[in-house]
């Protein structure tokens, strides 16, 4: 069965009311129709994005990631809450130390990365340039040199080796990541490189450089503390000597026992302070000689088994998702702006039409060509076996309903040439005659008389001759079946038959034809190719406008309908021809 929307003049069915908002609600059927119509856009866009992602994956240099883990021993004291706060602050400080330029620079020197092309020959990527621009830092070398030249009055110019070294440090800093694992005291140092072994070497060397930096900082702090203690010990030593001298002088000539006790106590206190300070100085010197780090390696880096970047699965999934989204957006834009006729309700609502039906593309014969029209003298059996376009039976039923009330003359006109109006007129005539009605098929398509060329190519008289002499109708109307006759076009000279019929000054009139025939079908030239439709439409009882599915625009069709209505024609409906089979569901 075919899907057609029919609102016939015999049993009218009102169109669904349009909601107040002006747009009908979106239904599942609408969404499925959208996907059927625009799936190629969606698929093509998704495939394009996947192709770009695949090209990137094939050309991008792989990056391998290795990680080294260290445990930190926070040197904190106090209550439990104080220790927790101090521990977090201590570890955050250690993370910043590990990210410092001293640690990264030490790694560059240890591994000679300032001579590695991966670190010194890289040009800034688009992402790096955008990041620098957003941060207010220009990536333009000339601008950078001008900015650097402003401070050369107080500092010397950098040498090429120093610039290369700084570039390697900056590159390495972007390739490493240092983080705390959860809320533990373990930190992880990760390094990315073009080869697995290089990634392992960088991660391990960074960890070692961090430990060396930690030891050097503690040793430097102990050294500064030791220097201060040495000065303090010297001061305490002088103070103790003075206190002992005063006590000795007073003891040789004691006059006041209370004063003697006071001097003795002061001397003992200074001696104790001196001894404690001396012990602290000894410990500080030991820390300088034998420093201990606050961190130690618990897990060295191992060779990565697979590349870390680019992440193929993630990039493919992201490209597919973006492609699908962009494809849907493009498809919706195309769908919203597409003014071609693809669904019956589009033109039914816009043109307020009583009948809109879709006809499937007729089946081809075995040699790939369309089936021929009826031929003169074939008889009734040929008419019965004439192939009917899917959906034509429902259209014919509506036309038969009109004929039951009165005898009718119906014109079939296409919006544009090639719409299939001649085929539809022929099949309507065949179906009408099959129902028992006396039917006449007239070829008035002066621009392209395909019916005359196919059905009666050798006829000597036709419509043109009958217009001059009405008595020729009996000879010119060729019997195809007992209930079907065909009136070919004839030889057209200056004025087309359609225009001559509109003058009502010819020997042939539709009123006379309706006395003999129950239904008369007139094939008229396409509206865009000839003015015949405007001329003959007022003389007809009704007009069927033929459009092509996916080719004829709604605007062109509405212009045809409005024009024909303005000249007094009654539009029976619109036929959407050449609809694909999938649209019939």
Short mmCIF file of C-alpha atoms in Angstrom, two decimals, residues 256-534:
data_model
loop_
_atom_site.label_atom_id
_atom_site.label_comp_id
_atom_site.label_asym_id
_atom_site.label_seq_id
_atom_site.Cartn_x
_atom_site.Cartn_y
_atom_site.Cartn_z
CA UNK A 256 78.29 39.10 100.59
CA UNK A 257 77.13 35.47 100.49
CA UNK A 258 73.99 36.41 98.52
CA UNK A 259 76.08 38.06 95.82
CA UNK A 260 78.31 35.01 95.72
CA UNK A 261 75.30 32.71 95.14
CA UNK A 262 73.99 34.99 92.40
CA UNK A 263 77.32 34.98 90.56
CA UNK A 264 77.61 31.22 90.94
CA UNK A 265 74.11 30.72 89.47
CA UNK A 266 74.81 33.06 86.52
CA UNK A 267 78.04 31.24 85.76
CA UNK A 268 76.33 27.84 85.82
CA UNK A 269 73.54 29.11 83.52
CA UNK A 270 75.99 30.48 80.99
CA UNK A 271 77.99 27.26 81.11
CA UNK A 272 74.83 25.22 80.45
CA UNK A 273 73.78 27.49 77.57
CA UNK A 274 77.24 27.31 76.12
CA UNK A 275 77.33 23.52 76.26
CA UNK A 276 73.86 23.23 74.65
CA UNK A 277 74.79 25.64 71.87
CA UNK A 278 78.03 23.73 71.30
CA UNK A 279 76.09 20.48 70.98
CA UNK A 280 73.70 22.07 68.46
CA UNK A 281 76.68 23.36 66.48
CA UNK A 282 78.12 19.85 66.35
CA UNK A 283 74.78 18.44 65.11
CA UNK A 284 74.49 21.16 62.47
CA UNK A 285 77.97 20.37 61.20
CA UNK A 286 77.03 16.71 61.02
CA UNK A 287 73.92 17.57 58.94
CA UNK A 288 76.14 19.47 56.55
CA UNK A 289 78.54 16.56 56.26
CA UNK A 290 75.88 13.80 56.21
CA UNK A 291 72.61 15.34 54.83
CA UNK A 292 69.41 13.24 54.69
CA UNK A 293 66.66 13.89 52.13
CA UNK A 294 62.98 14.33 53.00
CA UNK A 295 62.05 12.02 50.10
CA UNK A 296 63.10 8.67 48.73
CA UNK A 297 62.23 6.73 45.57
CA UNK A 298 59.78 3.91 46.17
CA UNK A 299 59.09 2.95 42.55
CA UNK A 300 61.35 3.64 39.62
CA UNK A 301 59.99 4.20 36.12
CA UNK A 302 59.46 1.18 33.89
CA UNK A 303 59.38 1.02 30.11
CA UNK A 304 55.86 1.84 28.87
CA UNK A 305 54.32 -0.94 26.77
CA UNK A 306 52.15 1.34 24.63
CA UNK A 307 52.04 4.98 23.58
CA UNK A 308 50.28 7.48 25.80
CA UNK A 309 49.53 10.01 23.08
CA UNK A 310 47.79 10.36 20.78
CA UNK A 311 45.02 8.38 22.42
CA UNK A 312 43.57 6.62 19.42
CA UNK A 313 40.34 5.37 20.98
CA UNK A 314 39.59 8.70 22.63
CA UNK A 315 40.33 10.71 19.47
CA UNK A 316 38.25 8.38 17.30
CA UNK A 317 35.35 8.52 19.77
CA UNK A 318 35.62 12.31 20.03
CA UNK A 319 35.79 12.72 16.25
CA UNK A 320 32.77 10.45 15.82
CA UNK A 321 30.79 12.37 18.44
CA UNK A 322 31.72 15.77 17.00
CA UNK A 323 31.12 14.57 13.45
CA UNK A 324 27.74 13.19 14.43
CA UNK A 325 26.82 16.45 16.15
CA UNK A 326 28.00 18.62 13.26
CA UNK A 327 26.30 16.29 10.79
CA UNK A 328 23.03 16.55 12.69
CA UNK A 329 23.36 20.33 12.83
CA UNK A 330 24.07 20.59 9.09
CA UNK A 331 21.28 18.14 8.32
CA UNK A 332 18.82 20.16 10.42
CA UNK A 333 19.89 23.40 8.74
CA UNK A 334 19.51 21.77 5.34
CA UNK A 335 16.19 20.22 6.36
CA UNK A 336 14.83 23.52 7.66
CA UNK A 337 15.91 25.42 4.55
CA UNK A 338 14.89 22.73 2.06
CA UNK A 339 11.85 24.00 0.16
CA UNK A 340 11.51 20.94 -2.05
CA UNK A 341 8.36 18.87 -1.78
CA UNK A 342 9.01 15.61 0.02
CA UNK A 343 5.92 15.10 2.18
CA UNK A 344 2.23 15.52 1.36
CA UNK A 345 1.36 17.66 4.36
CA UNK A 346 3.91 20.31 3.33
CA UNK A 347 1.95 21.39 0.27
CA UNK A 348 -1.45 20.40 1.71
CA UNK A 349 -1.14 22.84 4.61
CA UNK A 350 0.57 25.59 2.59
CA UNK A 351 -1.88 25.47 -0.34
CA UNK A 352 -5.02 24.49 1.60
CA UNK A 353 -5.61 21.68 -0.88
CA UNK A 354 -8.40 19.08 -0.73
CA UNK A 355 -6.25 16.32 -2.22
CA UNK A 356 -2.56 15.53 -2.01
CA UNK A 357 -1.24 12.13 -2.98
CA UNK A 358 2.14 10.55 -3.60
CA UNK A 359 2.88 8.30 -6.55
CA UNK A 360 5.79 5.92 -6.52
CA UNK A 361 8.20 5.88 -9.42
CA UNK A 362 6.81 3.47 -12.01
CA UNK A 363 8.61 0.20 -12.48
CA UNK A 364 10.89 -0.19 -15.48
CA UNK A 365 10.66 -2.89 -18.03
CA UNK A 366 13.30 -5.55 -18.40
CA UNK A 367 15.43 -3.41 -20.69
CA UNK A 368 15.48 -0.56 -18.17
CA UNK A 369 12.99 1.70 -20.00
CA UNK A 370 9.58 2.91 -18.91
CA UNK A 371 6.58 0.90 -20.13
CA UNK A 372 5.03 2.33 -23.32
CA UNK A 373 1.68 4.11 -23.47
CA UNK A 374 -1.39 2.37 -24.84
CA UNK A 375 -1.29 1.87 -28.54
CA UNK A 376 -4.20 2.28 -30.92
CA UNK A 377 -6.01 -0.98 -31.65
CA UNK A 378 -4.66 -3.01 -28.74
CA UNK A 379 -8.09 -3.77 -27.33
CA UNK A 380 -9.45 -4.08 -23.84
CA UNK A 381 -7.06 -6.76 -22.74
CA UNK A 382 -4.13 -4.39 -23.12
CA UNK A 383 -5.87 -1.77 -21.07
CA UNK A 384 -6.48 -4.22 -18.29
CA UNK A 385 -2.85 -5.28 -18.31
CA UNK A 386 -1.55 -1.72 -18.51
CA UNK A 387 0.93 -1.20 -15.62
CA UNK A 388 -0.43 1.11 -12.97
CA UNK A 389 1.84 3.42 -10.96
CA UNK A 390 1.68 2.51 -7.24
CA UNK A 391 -0.70 4.96 -5.60
CA UNK A 392 -2.66 5.69 -8.78
CA UNK A 393 -5.60 3.53 -7.69
CA UNK A 394 -6.33 5.77 -4.72
CA UNK A 395 -6.10 8.88 -6.89
CA UNK A 396 -8.41 7.30 -9.46
CA UNK A 397 -10.92 6.43 -6.75
CA UNK A 398 -11.21 10.10 -5.85
CA UNK A 399 -11.68 11.07 -9.49
CA UNK A 400 -14.34 8.37 -9.89
CA UNK A 401 -16.08 9.83 -6.86
CA UNK A 402 -16.23 13.19 -8.60
CA UNK A 403 -17.64 11.57 -11.77
CA UNK A 404 -20.47 9.90 -9.89
CA UNK A 405 -21.94 13.31 -9.11
CA UNK A 406 -21.36 14.90 -12.50
CA UNK A 407 -19.50 14.45 -15.72
CA UNK A 408 -16.13 16.13 -15.44
CA UNK A 409 -13.31 17.52 -17.55
CA UNK A 410 -10.04 17.35 -15.62
CA UNK A 411 -6.77 18.88 -16.72
CA UNK A 412 -3.41 17.49 -15.64
CA UNK A 413 -0.58 20.04 -15.64
CA UNK A 414 2.95 19.67 -14.32
CA UNK A 415 4.81 22.49 -12.61
CA UNK A 416 7.97 21.78 -14.60
CA UNK A 417 8.67 19.68 -17.70
CA UNK A 418 9.41 16.03 -16.97
CA UNK A 419 6.98 15.85 -14.06
CA UNK A 420 5.11 12.88 -15.55
CA UNK A 421 1.77 14.63 -16.21
CA UNK A 422 1.25 12.75 -19.50
CA UNK A 423 1.75 9.37 -17.85
CA UNK A 424 -0.61 10.26 -15.02
CA UNK A 425 -3.27 11.50 -17.44
CA UNK A 426 -3.02 8.28 -19.43
CA UNK A 427 -3.27 6.05 -16.36
CA UNK A 428 -6.18 8.03 -14.93
CA UNK A 429 -7.98 7.58 -18.23
CA UNK A 430 -7.25 3.85 -18.24
CA UNK A 431 -8.50 3.38 -14.67
CA UNK A 432 -11.58 5.49 -15.38
CA UNK A 433 -12.46 3.42 -18.44
CA UNK A 434 -11.82 0.20 -16.53
CA UNK A 435 -14.50 1.27 -14.04
CA UNK A 436 -17.00 1.35 -16.95
CA UNK A 437 -17.07 5.09 -17.59
CA UNK A 438 -16.93 6.40 -21.13
CA UNK A 439 -13.61 8.18 -21.06
CA UNK A 440 -11.80 10.52 -23.45
CA UNK A 441 -8.07 11.29 -23.19
CA UNK A 442 -7.02 14.52 -24.95
CA UNK A 443 -3.45 15.49 -25.72
CA UNK A 444 -3.27 19.30 -25.48
CA UNK A 445 0.43 19.46 -24.58
CA UNK A 446 1.69 21.44 -27.55
CA UNK A 447 5.21 21.82 -26.14
CA UNK A 448 5.82 18.08 -25.90
CA UNK A 449 3.08 15.80 -27.21
CA UNK A 450 4.43 12.55 -25.76
CA UNK A 451 0.98 10.95 -25.70
CA UNK A 452 0.38 11.50 -29.40
CA UNK A 453 3.84 10.27 -30.32
CA UNK A 454 3.44 7.11 -28.28
CA UNK A 455 -0.22 6.20 -28.75
CA UNK A 456 -1.03 7.47 -32.26
CA UNK A 457 2.18 8.50 -34.02
CA UNK A 458 0.63 8.14 -37.50
CA UNK A 459 -2.73 9.83 -36.94
CA UNK A 460 -3.73 12.25 -39.70
CA UNK A 461 -6.25 14.30 -37.71
CA UNK A 462 -6.24 15.53 -34.16
CA UNK A 463 -7.36 18.17 -31.70
CA UNK A 464 -6.17 21.01 -33.91
CA UNK A 465 -8.39 19.82 -36.76
CA UNK A 466 -11.42 19.23 -34.53
CA UNK A 467 -11.23 22.81 -33.28
CA UNK A 468 -11.82 23.95 -36.86
CA UNK A 469 -14.40 21.29 -37.71
CA UNK A 470 -16.33 19.70 -34.87
CA UNK A 471 -17.64 16.92 -37.09
CA UNK A 472 -14.14 15.43 -37.28
CA UNK A 473 -14.35 14.37 -33.61
CA UNK A 474 -15.67 10.94 -34.56
CA UNK A 475 -12.77 10.27 -36.88
CA UNK A 476 -10.10 11.97 -34.80
CA UNK A 477 -11.01 10.31 -31.47
CA UNK A 478 -9.26 6.95 -31.73
CA UNK A 479 -10.77 4.02 -29.79
CA UNK A 480 -8.30 2.30 -27.50
CA UNK A 481 -10.83 0.16 -25.62
CA UNK A 482 -14.62 -0.06 -25.78
CA UNK A 483 -14.81 2.61 -23.07
CA UNK A 484 -11.68 4.67 -23.82
CA UNK A 485 -10.91 6.97 -26.72
CA UNK A 486 -7.86 9.13 -27.39
CA UNK A 487 -7.79 12.48 -29.18
CA UNK A 488 -4.23 13.22 -30.37
CA UNK A 489 -2.80 16.70 -30.69
CA UNK A 490 -2.47 17.12 -34.44
CA UNK A 491 -0.31 19.61 -36.31
CA UNK A 492 0.07 22.80 -34.26
CA UNK A 493 0.69 25.99 -36.19
CA UNK A 494 0.83 29.44 -34.56
CA UNK A 495 -1.64 29.21 -31.69
CA UNK A 496 -1.81 26.22 -29.36
CA UNK A 497 -5.09 24.31 -28.98
CA UNK A 498 -5.31 25.23 -25.29
CA UNK A 499 -5.37 28.94 -26.08
CA UNK A 500 -7.87 28.42 -28.88
CA UNK A 501 -10.18 26.48 -26.54
CA UNK A 502 -10.08 29.34 -24.05
CA UNK A 503 -11.49 31.69 -26.70
CA UNK A 504 -14.75 29.67 -26.86
CA UNK A 505 -14.90 30.37 -30.59
CA UNK A 506 -14.02 26.89 -31.79
CA UNK A 507 -16.12 24.06 -33.21
CA UNK A 508 -15.27 21.94 -30.16
CA UNK A 509 -16.41 22.63 -26.60
CA UNK A 510 -16.06 20.69 -23.40
CA UNK A 511 -19.79 21.00 -22.80
CA UNK A 512 -20.45 18.97 -25.96
CA UNK A 513 -17.83 16.40 -25.00
CA UNK A 514 -19.47 15.86 -21.60
CA UNK A 515 -22.67 14.87 -23.37
CA UNK A 516 -20.87 11.87 -24.88
CA UNK A 517 -18.19 11.06 -22.28
CA UNK A 518 -18.44 10.57 -18.52
CA UNK A 519 -14.87 11.72 -17.90
CA UNK A 520 -12.50 13.75 -20.05
CA UNK A 521 -8.79 14.00 -19.14
CA UNK A 522 -6.71 16.75 -20.76
CA UNK A 523 -2.92 16.60 -20.81
CA UNK A 524 -1.67 20.21 -20.66
CA UNK A 525 1.85 21.56 -21.22
CA UNK A 526 3.98 22.19 -18.13
CA UNK A 527 3.19 25.48 -16.42
CA UNK A 528 6.78 26.77 -16.51
CA UNK A 529 7.17 25.94 -20.21
CA UNK A 530 3.92 27.33 -21.64
CA UNK A 531 1.01 29.69 -20.83
CA UNK A 532 -1.47 27.03 -21.96
CA UNK A 533 -2.42 26.08 -18.38
CA UNK A 534 -3.49 29.64 -17.56
#
